[in-house]
């Protein structure tokens, strides 16, 4: 799923006021957390994830793995917050602008 820059901009605008629904803590990516990620993406499509990890490199690695395992795309990362999107093919909730 490759999004154009205008589509990412649209998603950033939509995600601005969102609160984090998934929080990665000291335990990292557990199966429970990945299950929560899966259900949140299926229901909302666009979510914020808070990653509480030691340093920037560790946060980036966790976010990359999270997106990979969740089949989602990273829209934006600011500090310890990541905005993640995965389209729900059965019932899309977010209408993206044309590329």
Short mmCIF file of C-alpha atoms in Angstrom, two decimals:
data_model
loop_
_atom_site.label_atom_id
_atom_site.label_comp_id
_atom_site.label_asym_id
_atom_site.label_seq_id
_atom_site.Cartn_x
_atom_site.Cartn_y
_atom_site.Cartn_z
CA UNK A 1 0.00 0.00 0.00
CA UNK A 2 1.81 3.07 -1.20
CA UNK A 3 0.20 6.39 -0.39
CA UNK A 4 0.86 9.63 -2.21
CA UNK A 5 2.08 12.69 -0.34
CA UNK A 6 -1.35 14.36 -0.64
CA UNK A 7 -3.01 11.27 0.87
CA UNK A 8 -0.51 11.26 3.75
CA UNK A 9 -1.15 14.95 4.31
CA UNK A 10 -4.90 14.24 4.46
CA UNK A 11 -4.33 11.46 7.01
CA UNK A 12 -2.04 13.69 9.12
CA UNK A 13 -4.82 16.28 9.20
CA UNK A 14 -7.34 13.65 10.33
CA UNK A 15 -4.96 12.24 12.93
CA UNK A 16 -4.06 15.54 14.52
CA UNK A 17 -6.73 15.41 17.25
CA UNK A 18 -6.61 11.64 17.84
CA UNK A 19 -5.57 10.25 21.20
CA UNK A 20 -3.26 7.21 21.32
CA UNK A 21 -5.20 3.95 21.43
CA UNK A 22 -2.21 1.59 21.56
CA UNK A 23 0.68 2.11 23.94
CA UNK A 24 3.93 0.17 23.74
CA UNK A 25 5.64 0.01 27.12
CA UNK A 26 8.70 -1.60 28.63
CA UNK A 27 7.61 -5.09 27.60
CA UNK A 28 7.75 -4.20 23.90
CA UNK A 29 5.64 -5.95 21.30
CA UNK A 30 3.74 -8.74 23.02
CA UNK A 31 1.12 -10.91 21.34
CA UNK A 32 -1.56 -9.12 23.38
CA UNK A 33 -0.37 -5.75 22.14
CA UNK A 34 -0.30 -6.96 18.53
CA UNK A 35 -3.85 -8.26 18.95
CA UNK A 36 -4.94 -4.85 20.22
CA UNK A 37 -3.18 -3.20 17.27
CA UNK A 38 -4.98 -5.51 14.86
CA UNK A 39 -8.43 -4.83 16.30
CA UNK A 40 -7.80 -1.07 16.53
CA UNK A 41 -6.65 -0.84 12.91
CA UNK A 42 -9.58 -2.97 11.73
CA UNK A 43 -12.04 -0.72 13.54
CA UNK A 44 -10.49 2.75 13.09
CA UNK A 45 -8.05 2.45 10.12
CA UNK A 46 -6.05 5.43 11.43
CA UNK A 47 -4.62 5.28 14.95
CA UNK A 48 -2.00 6.88 17.12
CA UNK A 49 0.51 4.67 18.90
CA UNK A 50 2.60 5.83 21.86
CA UNK A 51 5.98 4.11 22.16
CA UNK A 52 7.75 4.38 25.51
CA UNK A 53 11.24 3.14 24.68
CA UNK A 54 14.75 4.16 25.65
CA UNK A 55 16.14 6.08 22.72
CA UNK A 56 15.18 7.23 19.25
CA UNK A 57 16.75 4.25 17.46
CA UNK A 58 14.88 1.79 19.65
CA UNK A 59 11.58 3.66 19.10
CA UNK A 60 12.12 3.66 15.34
CA UNK A 61 12.84 -0.09 15.34
CA UNK A 62 9.70 -0.81 17.38
CA UNK A 63 7.56 1.35 15.07
CA UNK A 64 8.99 -0.35 11.95
CA UNK A 65 8.27 -3.80 13.38
CA UNK A 66 4.81 -2.70 14.52
CA UNK A 67 3.94 -1.48 11.01
CA UNK A 68 5.41 -4.58 9.40
CA UNK A 69 3.59 -7.05 11.65
CA UNK A 70 0.36 -5.03 11.47
CA UNK A 71 0.58 -4.63 7.65
CA UNK A 72 0.16 -0.89 8.19
CA UNK A 73 1.85 2.22 6.89
CA UNK A 74 3.58 4.80 9.03
CA UNK A 75 2.13 8.21 8.22
CA UNK A 76 4.07 10.30 10.72
CA UNK A 77 6.28 9.97 13.79
CA UNK A 78 6.76 12.83 16.21
CA UNK A 79 8.72 12.06 19.36
CA UNK A 80 7.24 8.95 20.94
CA UNK A 81 3.99 9.16 18.93
CA UNK A 82 3.36 7.37 15.64
CA UNK A 83 0.39 7.82 13.32
CA UNK A 84 -0.37 4.51 11.60
CA UNK A 85 -2.85 3.70 8.81
CA UNK A 86 -4.21 0.48 7.33
CA UNK A 87 -7.20 0.53 5.02
CA UNK A 88 -10.09 -1.76 5.92
CA UNK A 89 -10.89 -3.34 2.55
CA UNK A 90 -14.25 -4.73 3.74
CA UNK A 91 -15.64 -1.52 5.27
CA UNK A 92 -13.47 1.51 4.52
CA UNK A 93 -14.16 4.41 6.88
CA UNK A 94 -11.72 6.98 5.53
CA UNK A 95 -12.10 8.29 2.02
CA UNK A 96 -8.67 9.19 0.64
CA UNK A 97 -8.20 11.87 -2.01
CA UNK A 98 -7.09 10.71 -5.46
CA UNK A 99 -3.32 10.36 -5.82
#
